[in-house]
Amino acid sequence: MSVGIRHDDLRRRNRAMVIAAVRRAGQPSRTEIAATTGLSHSTISAISSDLIGEGILAESKPSEAGSLKRGRPQVGLSLNPEAAAVMTVVLSLNFLSVAVIDYAGQVISEEQRRLDTLTMSRDALIGECVAIVRRRLEDPDLDVRSVARIALAIQGITDTRARAMLWSPITPHTDIAFADILEDEFGIPATMENDCNMMAVALRWRDPQRYRDDFIAILLSHGIGMGLVLKGQLFTGTHSSGGEFGHMIHQPRGALCRCGRRGCVEAYAGNYAIWRNARQLGEDTKPVADVSDADMRALAAAARDSDGPEREAYRKAGEALGYGLGSLFALIDPAPVAMVGVSAAAFDLIEPALREAIAQTAGGQHSESISFDTEPNELPLIREGCAMRALTFVDQEIFAPGAQAKSGLVRKNVA
Amino acid sequence: MSVGIRHDDLRRRNRAMVIAAVRRAGQPSRTEIAATTGLSHSTISAISSDLIGEGILAESKPSEAGSLKRGRPQVGLSLNPEAAAVMTVVLSLNFLSVAVIDYAGQVISEEQRRLDTLTMSRDALIGECVAIVRRRLEDPDLDVRSVARIALAIQGITDTRARAMLWSPITPHTDIAFADILEDEFGIPATMENDCNMMAVALRWRDPQRYRDDFIAILLSHGIGMGLVLKGQLFTGTHSSGGEFGHMIHQPRGALCRCGRRGCVEAYAGNYAIWRNARQLGEDTKPVADVSDADMRALAAAARDSDGPEREAYRKAGEALGYGLGSLFALIDPAPVAMVGVSAAAFDLIEPALREAIAQTAGGQHSESISFDTEPNELPLIREGCAMRALTFVDQEIFAPGAQAKSGLVRKNVA
DNA sequence: GCTCTTTTTTTCGAGCCTCGAAAAAACACT
DNA sequence: AGTGTTTTTTCGAGGCTCGAAAAAAAGAGC
């Protein structure tokens, strides 16, 4: 049962609101913040004065030299980069990438590493993650104590509480509580996020115009993933990260999927599926472990070149994605879509069949109004999403804490 | 951008919280309310004193005679039935049903009527609805001015703003703004809801134990509908009522659906589809307009009797529902399901194939843990859901109004 | 029947918070 | 230098919730 609003919640929430407004707008004046939040000037003045005193916000110089307006010039408020830092850890197939990001969102330091995730032991995988985080934390240039939050992202399924990876295609091991492991190791709050959800978060920050309240990010990679934002909120399953678009059933008793089941969308549209169809290997053929990006680009080139099995493979991928989206749209109504990942670069080959399929579905009623955007490179998106997720946490939980947490961390940053 | 919390919002929200607590608990004492809302005893005391003064709540006698506890006995707070009334209008195939319900949720008066919705003109359909509402409002036993809200429910698609029916299988006409029409006619705020969503709302009130945060209500009737509650919230599409489970694609290029497309779940599991398969009419056969409940029961009896085409028809229905649910569960994770409607009485025939299909899907991982409940009679559920929806509106918007609305209606009820 | 104990509810002052109005600040324009 | 404009701060008023204490309303014990 939802809980009443206490008197102290009021300040807490409005503090969070002000911080959020600054993070969104960059350098808003107090007047602007008052306008967007609907709070009075006096309130904003009081809160921002607090926040500046605590070192969370800073006044920035009049910014635009070209402020030819009369009257007292606005003073921009900005996030104090030194107020805190966060760390992002992105774990993908054979690749581990870490970055430290300051409170204003700038990358301070980063490190990347190839590893053989598919064959590593559970402990080795965990060990690599812990080690790379430790190296970044021990970087002499960095004030360790200022790292307030770690966000991990991984391909696969995570739990709703954002504590653990439940299953991932990049490793045979399951149920690894990465968040707890890192928290125990470093004493820094951590969360474990799904990669596609982070893509969606990042898109929302990158282009709030297009990706505002309702949109879909689909990862077209070895597997098919989805991040979904509905009514301005990241959509997750009730127990897991959910949104397993790639494992909706396209064709009952159909092609063999990497997950061991049959007829999933992914079994037609994942890289391995496109590759399998392009090679005319038959739908029962066991999915290959990996197809290199170069191979996929060659496949796309061949498909563009002539109307052979490669083109047909992309057509099948488009059809599966189209019917899948159609079913999804039946549930949530159509929304803008961002196609991310290697195969997004081949979206020209996918789109015709996709649109044709979607037009056969209930969600396709306004199929022409459904717009697609492509972004071939998923990694930067995932990293950005993690960073924003971690920073938002700091904004809300550390700099606008509930009563119980109020004493500790904030004080430290004041000093 | 989400808006800051004003000082006056505080009282408003906490008032709403107290009313909600009373509506949920029935006759809670002030102490109980303090416990569930997390607010202090003083606050609850102040708010409930206000609410009693305004005639919204009433103190009820010590209730349980068997209160053998020491100490000052608790005073139960209950909703004052006379504080307001609401009206529900349920429009289904060939049937119109209206009820007036007091603030405590008891039915005061009702009226039902058969009509030929499929062949009626647009104006006649609207006219019937307006007329039946007028008759109830003019009932001499009823204080008209006390009806504070009308909730309509209809089979089909409504818009998110709950103003209009966009499309419905019960009439060839589309885009009828029932909510606006009734508001203009009677000056009473009205909303237009989807029937299956109201079923879900009702289930939540009926059995909050089982149907709490995440569950699915599926209507197995001539068509297939769904109401979905996720994270305690009714799930709707971004533009429409959404949740068109029946029109997810089960089989690309498959059986002809009532909606004109092919391969929808409904085209295998709707009454007309079961009937069509039982008669071995072929998947291209145009769906019949209606199958009587008696015919469906006869079909089910025949299927139970011998392993003929009837049983196979139910098997196909189960398979379509299973794969559909599997795809849904891939997105939202498994949740308890309530099967409602005539064919829910034949769920024994549907369940085996359904479970088998669901086990083939990603969502079926824990297929044994997915539990089904059946309820053959949808109408009472829909009515109940409408009533609760309307009453909740009164609770929130009228008895705990935002600043702008505060003057009017509340005062009236004070007097 | 009276007092003690227990539990619920109300009362009261303190402490915050937001708000509106007015004042102060900071600049452009003339 | 003075005036006008816009932003920001200040200040007192009014509300709200909270904790502590008081009041109320029983049952328990003698």
XYZ file of C-alpha atoms (C1' of nucleotides) in Angstrom, chain A residues 72, chain C residues 22-26, chain D residues 5-10:
12
model
C 19.862 41.442 -14.469
C 8.692 43.520 -1.579
C 13.387 44.614 -1.697
C 17.897 44.158 -3.572
C 21.034 43.237 -7.265
C 22.858 43.535 -11.762
C 14.035 45.648 -16.877
C 14.844 41.199 -15.340
C 16.711 38.042 -11.924
C 17.536 36.765 -7.336
C 17.113 37.189 -2.413
C 14.774 38.364 1.814
